[in-house]
Coordinates of C-alpha atoms and ligand atoms in Angstrom, one line a residue:
X1 CA -0.5 0.3 0.0
X2 CA 1.2 3.5 -0.8
X3 CA 1.7 6.3 2.2
X4 CA -1.6 8.0 2.7
X5 CA -1.3 12.2 2.2
X6 CA -3.9 14.6 1.8
X7 CA -2.4 16.0 -2.0
X8 CA -4.6 18.5 -3.0
X9 CA -3.7 19.1 -6.9
X10 CA -5.0 22.6 -8.7
X11 CA -5.2 23.3 -11.8
X12 CA -6.5 26.3 -13.3
X13 CA -9.3 26.5 -16.1
X14 CA -8.1 27.9 -19.6
X15 CA -5.3 29.9 -17.5
X16 CA -4.0 32.1 -20.4
X17 CA -7.5 32.4 -22.2
X18 CA -9.2 32.9 -18.8
X19 CA -6.6 36.0 -18.1
X20 CA -6.9 37.3 -21.3
X21 CA -10.9 37.5 -21.0
X22 CA -10.6 38.9 -17.4
X23 CA -8.9 42.1 -19.1
X24 CA -10.1 42.3 -22.2
X25 CA -14.6 42.2 -21.9
X26 CA -15.3 42.2 -25.1
X27 CA -13.9 38.8 -25.7
X28 CA -16.7 37.2 -23.5
X29 CA -18.7 34.3 -25.1
X30 CA -16.2 34.3 -28.0
X31 CA -14.1 31.1 -29.0
X32 CA -10.4 32.2 -27.8
X33 CA -7.0 30.8 -27.7
X34 CA -4.3 32.4 -26.7
X35 CA -0.8 31.5 -29.8
X36 CA 0.8 31.5 -33.0
X37 CA 0.0 33.4 -35.7
X38 CA -1.1 30.4 -38.4
X39 CA 1.4 31.8 -41.7
X40 CA 4.4 30.7 -38.7
X41 CA 2.5 27.3 -38.7
X42 CA 2.5 28.5 -34.9
X43 CA 0.6 26.1 -32.6
X44 CA -2.5 26.5 -29.9
X45 CA -1.7 27.2 -26.5
X46 CA -4.7 27.5 -24.6
X47 CA -8.1 28.0 -25.3
X48 CA -11.6 28.7 -24.1
X49 CA -14.2 25.7 -23.2
X50 CA -15.9 27.8 -26.2
X51 CA -13.1 27.5 -29.0
X52 CA -13.1 23.5 -27.4
X53 CA -16.4 22.7 -27.8
X54 CA -15.6 23.3 -32.1
X55 CA -12.8 20.1 -31.3
X56 CA -9.8 23.4 -30.4
X57 CA -7.2 22.3 -28.9
X58 CA -4.1 23.0 -26.6
X59 CA -0.8 22.0 -29.1
X60 CA -3.1 22.0 -32.3
X61 CA -1.6 23.6 -35.4
X62 CA -2.5 26.9 -36.1
X63 CA -4.1 26.3 -39.3
X64 CA -5.9 23.2 -38.2
X65 CA -7.8 25.4 -35.2
X66 CA -8.6 28.0 -37.7
X67 CA -10.7 25.1 -39.8
X68 CA -12.3 23.6 -36.9
X69 CA -13.5 27.3 -35.8
X70 CA -13.1 30.0 -38.5
X71 CA -14.0 32.7 -35.6
X72 CA -11.3 31.6 -33.4
X73 CA -10.1 35.0 -31.7
X74 CA -6.8 34.2 -31.8
X75 CA -4.7 36.2 -29.5
X76 CA -0.8 36.5 -28.4
X77 CA -0.2 35.6 -24.8
X78 CA 1.5 37.8 -22.5
X79 CA 4.1 35.9 -20.3
X80 CA 5.0 38.3 -18.1
X81 CA 1.2 38.7 -16.8
X82 CA 0.8 34.8 -16.5
X83 CA 3.5 35.1 -14.3
X84 CA 2.8 37.5 -12.0
X85 CA -1.1 35.8 -11.4
X86 CA 0.8 33.1 -11.1
X87 CA 2.9 33.9 -8.4
X88 CA -0.1 35.5 -6.6
X89 CA -2.0 32.2 -6.7
X90 CA 1.2 31.0 -4.8
X91 CA 1.0 33.7 -2.4
X92 CA -2.5 31.6 -1.8
X93 CA -0.7 28.2 -1.9
X94 CA 1.6 28.9 1.3
X95 CA -1.0 30.0 3.7
X96 CA -2.5 26.7 3.5
X97 CA 1.1 24.8 3.4
X98 CA 4.7 24.9 2.9
X99 CA 4.3 21.9 0.8
X100 CA 4.2 23.0 -2.8
X101 CA 5.1 21.5 -6.1
X102 CA 4.2 23.8 -9.3
X103 CA 4.3 21.7 -12.4
X104 CA 3.3 24.7 -14.5
X105 CA 2.3 28.1 -14.2
X106 CA -1.0 27.4 -13.6
X107 CA -1.0 24.0 -12.0
X108 CA 0.3 22.9 -8.5
X109 CA 0.6 19.8 -6.2
X110 CA 0.0 21.1 -2.3
X111 CA 0.3 18.5 0.3
X112 CA -2.0 19.4 2.9
X113 CA -1.4 16.4 5.7
X114 CA -0.5 18.9 8.1
X115 CA -2.5 22.1 7.6
X116 CA -4.9 22.6 10.4
X117 CA -7.9 24.8 8.4
X118 CA -10.6 23.2 8.3
X119 CA -10.4 21.1 11.4
X120 CA -7.6 19.4 8.8
X121 CA -10.4 18.6 5.7
X122 CA -8.9 18.8 2.5
X123 CA -11.6 19.2 -0.1
X124 CA -13.0 22.1 2.3
X125 CA -9.1 23.4 2.0
X126 CA -9.6 22.7 -1.2
X127 CA -12.8 24.0 -1.8
X128 CA -11.2 28.1 -0.2
X129 CA -8.6 27.8 -2.0
X130 CA -10.3 27.6 -5.0
X131 CA -12.5 30.6 -3.0
X132 CA -9.6 32.5 -2.4
X133 CA -8.1 32.6 -5.9
X134 CA -11.0 33.7 -7.6
X135 CA -11.8 37.0 -5.5
X136 CA -7.8 37.3 -5.3
X137 CA -7.7 37.1 -9.4
X138 CA -10.9 37.1 -10.5
X139 CA -10.2 33.6 -12.4
X140 CA -11.0 30.3 -11.6
X141 CA -9.6 26.8 -10.7
X142 CA -10.2 23.7 -10.4
X143 CA -9.1 20.6 -7.6
X144 CA -8.7 17.8 -6.9
X145 CA -8.3 15.7 -4.2
X146 CA -7.0 12.1 -2.7
X147 CA -4.1 9.9 -0.8
X148 CA -1.4 10.2 -3.9
X149 CA -0.9 12.4 -6.9
X150 CA -1.0 11.4 -9.5
X151 CA -4.9 10.5 -8.3
X152 CA -4.8 14.2 -7.0
X153 CA -4.1 15.1 -10.7
X154 CA -6.5 12.4 -12.2
X155 CA -9.8 14.2 -9.5
X156 CA -8.6 18.2 -10.8
X157 CA -10.5 16.9 -14.0
X158 CA -13.1 15.4 -13.1
X159 CA -15.9 18.4 -12.4
X160 CA -13.6 20.6 -14.5
X161 CA -13.9 23.9 -15.4
X162 CA -14.7 25.3 -11.5
X163 CA -15.5 22.3 -9.6
X164 CA -13.9 20.1 -7.5
X165 CA -13.5 16.4 -6.6
X166 CA -13.0 14.3 -4.2
X167 CA -11.0 10.7 -3.8
X168 CA -11.1 9.6 -0.7
X169 CA -8.4 6.5 0.4
X170 CA -11.5 3.7 0.6
X171 CA -12.6 4.6 -2.4
X172 CA -8.6 4.2 -4.6
X173 CA -9.1 0.8 -5.5
X174 CA -12.7 1.2 -6.8
X175 CA -12.1 4.6 -8.7
X176 CA -8.9 3.0 -10.3
X177 CA -11.0 0.1 -12.0
X178 CA -13.0 1.8 -14.2
X179 CA -10.3 4.4 -14.7
X180 CA -9.5 4.6 -18.7
X181 CA -6.3 4.1 -19.0
X182 CA -5.5 7.7 -20.9
X183 CA -6.0 9.3 -17.6
X184 CA -2.6 8.6 -15.9
X185 CA 0.1 11.0 -17.0
X186 CA 1.9 9.5 -18.8
X187 CA 1.0 7.4 -20.5
X188 CA 0.8 9.3 -24.1
X189 CA -0.6 8.1 -27.5
X190 CA 1.6 5.8 -28.4
X191 CA 2.0 4.1 -25.2
X192 CA -2.0 3.7 -25.3
X193 CA -1.9 2.5 -28.5
X194 CA 0.5 -0.4 -27.2
X195 CA -2.0 -0.8 -24.0
X196 CA -4.7 -1.1 -26.3
X197 CA -3.7 -3.5 -28.7
X198 CA -3.0 -5.6 -25.9
X199 CA -6.9 -5.0 -24.5
X200 CA -6.0 -3.2 -21.5
X201 CA -8.3 -0.2 -21.2
X202 CA -9.6 0.8 -17.4
X203 CA -7.3 -0.2 -14.5
X204 CA -8.9 -3.0 -14.0
X205 CA -7.5 -5.0 -16.6
X206 CA -4.1 -4.0 -15.6
X207 CA -4.9 -4.7 -12.4
X208 CA -5.9 -8.0 -13.8
X209 CA -2.2 -8.8 -15.2
X210 CA 1.2 -9.1 -14.4
X211 CA 3.7 -6.8 -13.8
X212 CA 6.5 -8.3 -15.6
X213 CA 4.3 -8.8 -18.9
X214 CA 3.4 -4.2 -18.3
X215 CA 6.9 -4.3 -18.0
X216 CA 7.5 -6.1 -21.6
X217 CA 5.1 -4.1 -22.7
X218 CA 6.5 -0.5 -21.8
X219 CA 9.9 -1.0 -20.6
X220 CA 10.3 0.5 -17.2
X221 CA 6.9 2.4 -17.2
X222 CA 5.5 -0.5 -17.1
X223 CA 6.3 -1.3 -13.8
X224 CA 5.2 1.9 -12.9
X225 CA 1.9 2.1 -13.8
X226 CA 1.4 -1.8 -12.5
X227 CA 2.0 0.4 -9.6
X228 CA -0.5 3.1 -11.0
X229 CA -3.1 0.5 -11.7
X230 CA -2.9 -0.5 -7.6
X231 CA -3.6 3.0 -6.5
X232 CA 0.1 2.9 -5.5
X233 CA 2.2 6.6 -6.0
X234 CA 4.6 6.6 -3.0
X235 CA 6.0 10.5 -4.9
X236 CA 6.5 13.1 -2.6
X237 CA 5.1 16.8 -3.5
X238 CA 8.9 17.8 -4.2
X239 CA 9.0 21.4 -3.8
X240 CA 12.0 22.6 -5.5
X241 CA 11.5 21.4 -8.8
X242 CA 14.9 19.7 -10.1
X243 CA 15.0 19.2 -13.5
X244 CA 15.0 15.7 -15.5
X245 CA 16.4 17.1 -19.2
X246 CA 16.5 20.0 -21.8
X247 CA 15.3 20.3 -24.7
X248 CA 15.3 22.0 -27.8
X249 CA 12.3 21.4 -30.6
X250 CA 11.9 23.2 -34.0
X251 CA 8.6 22.6 -35.9
X252 CA 9.3 22.8 -39.5
X253 CA 7.2 25.1 -42.0
X254 CA 7.3 22.3 -44.2
X255 CA 6.6 18.7 -43.3
X256 CA 10.3 16.6 -44.0
X257 CA 10.1 12.8 -45.0
X258 CA 14.3 13.4 -46.2
X259 CA 16.2 11.8 -43.4
X260 CA 19.5 13.3 -44.4
X261 CA 17.7 17.1 -44.3
X262 CA 16.4 16.0 -40.8
X263 CA 20.2 14.9 -40.4
X264 CA 21.5 18.5 -41.1
X265 CA 19.2 20.1 -39.0
X266 CA 19.7 18.0 -35.9
X267 CA 23.7 18.5 -36.4
X268 CA 23.5 22.1 -37.9
X269 CA 20.7 23.7 -35.7
X270 CA 19.8 21.8 -32.4
X271 CA 22.6 20.2 -31.1
X272 CA 24.5 23.7 -30.7
X273 CA 21.9 24.8 -29.4
X274 CA 21.1 22.0 -27.1
X275 CA 25.2 22.6 -26.0
X276 CA 24.8 25.8 -26.0
X277 CA 20.8 25.8 -23.4
X278 CA 22.4 23.0 -21.2
X279 CA 25.6 24.1 -20.5
X280 CA 24.4 25.7 -17.1
X281 CA 23.0 22.3 -16.1
X282 CA 25.9 20.7 -16.7
X283 CA 28.5 22.4 -14.1
X284 CA 27.0 20.3 -11.7
X285 CA 25.2 17.6 -13.3
X286 CA 25.9 14.9 -15.4
X287 CA 24.3 13.5 -18.7
X288 CA 22.6 9.9 -18.1
X289 CA 20.2 10.1 -22.0
X290 CA 20.2 11.3 -25.3
X291 CA 17.0 11.5 -26.5
X292 CA 15.1 12.2 -30.1
X293 CA 12.1 13.1 -30.2
X294 CA 9.7 13.5 -33.4
X295 CA 6.1 14.8 -34.6
X296 CA 4.9 13.3 -37.2
X297 CA 2.3 15.0 -39.4
X298 CA -0.8 13.6 -37.9
X299 CA 0.4 14.9 -35.1
X300 CA 1.4 11.2 -33.4
X301 CA 4.7 12.1 -31.6
X302 CA 7.3 9.4 -30.8
X303 CA 10.3 10.3 -28.9
X304 CA 13.8 7.7 -28.6
X305 CA 16.1 7.6 -26.1
X306 CA 19.0 6.4 -25.3
X307 CA 21.3 6.0 -21.4
X308 CA 24.7 8.2 -22.4
X309 CA 27.2 10.3 -20.3
X310 CA 27.9 12.5 -23.1
X311 CA 26.9 14.7 -26.3
X312 CA 27.6 11.6 -28.4
X313 CA 26.9 13.2 -32.7
X314 CA 27.1 9.2 -33.7
X315 CA 24.1 8.5 -30.7
X316 CA 22.0 11.5 -31.8
X317 CA 21.5 10.0 -35.5
X318 CA 20.7 6.2 -34.6
X319 CA 18.3 7.6 -32.2
X320 CA 16.8 9.5 -35.5
X321 CA 17.2 6.9 -37.3
X322 CA 15.3 4.6 -35.4
X323 CA 12.5 7.3 -34.1
X324 CA 11.5 8.2 -38.0
X325 CA 11.2 4.5 -38.5
X326 CA 8.6 4.0 -36.3
X327 CA 6.6 6.5 -38.5
X328 CA 6.5 4.5 -42.1
X329 CA 7.0 6.6 -44.1
X330 CA 5.2 9.4 -43.0
X331 CA 6.8 12.8 -42.4
X332 CA 8.0 15.1 -39.6
X333 CA 6.3 18.1 -38.8
X334 CA 8.9 18.6 -35.8
X335 CA 11.9 17.6 -34.3
X336 CA 13.1 17.6 -31.4
X337 CA 17.0 16.0 -29.5
X338 CA 16.6 16.4 -25.6
X339 CA 19.8 15.4 -22.3
X340 CA 18.0 13.8 -19.8
X341 CA 19.6 14.9 -16.6
X342 CA 20.9 12.3 -13.4
X343 CA 19.8 12.7 -9.8
X344 CA 16.1 14.1 -11.1
X345 CA 12.2 14.5 -10.0
X346 CA 10.4 16.2 -12.4
X347 CA 9.0 14.6 -15.3
X348 CA 7.9 17.0 -17.8
X349 CA 10.9 18.3 -20.8
X350 CA 10.5 22.4 -20.6
X351 CA 10.7 23.1 -23.9
X352 CA 12.4 25.9 -25.4
X353 CA 9.3 27.5 -26.6
X354 CA 6.0 27.8 -25.3
X355 CA 4.2 28.5 -28.2
X356 CA 6.3 26.7 -30.9
Ligands
LIG1 MG1 -4.3 24.5 -16.3

């Protein structure tokens, strides 16, 4: 069994867009997105619920978003303002607990196990935090409350927007049994397809499988997923974010099929940029692995990594070849390279540029 804590995952609703609408009431009721412009083949960073009704999603190409929703209002982002609001929200969290792990500007885990407000009721604490956020910023947030981190994150999505959902320790097993596997953070499109191909759709299916089978299917993540489906997640709320990897990536103005062109871009642009960007980390940390990420023209993303302790061009090259072969001839829309840093707790690669 896991060690039960009282974890709250707070997630702002359509954060960037909500800030824009708050500051420009003319946008109220319209489908709105924050993101890059269409001729640069930018992507949508966030969109509001009106836009989502048309099928617009985060990380969707702007051109595609406009096809789905021709009246979509696209506004450029104001990162400085988002950071300011994020700081205000953090101040609210700090009133309740020092154990805060931000995942991004608009999302954080809080461990409120030792918080004495509301007789220690995490449900009431979450409700008050969401009220505080609304009074202070005029923005709504959703929250998930659970004894372990991954379930708190799943729960914050259940009653979104402007809602919250509680999973008590007694409810964990029943909840994970019917939970679709794509809800678990770390299960992306590629992993999900493997799971579905193996006949695994919800937590119960994984619970009925052997751990070794999951490991054979998914590599090291298999054991993690197996544990999650038992309701186990022993990760604590990490107050100091330690970066796990550094990466750079590029979205092309035209899709590329040709391996030699991809190689050239990797050698001439991405690897030198990555080296520059990684410098400040490599004073104190070591390279643990190298990785290549591709997004194909159907938006499927694949990542190929290999253990290595230095920048090795030949390794990057062979990873690129392997990753490309997974596309079975599809053209590539985005190419990224990254290094994994040793001693890490974070599971997200910070992107070089938010708006691609
Ligand atoms: Mg959010």
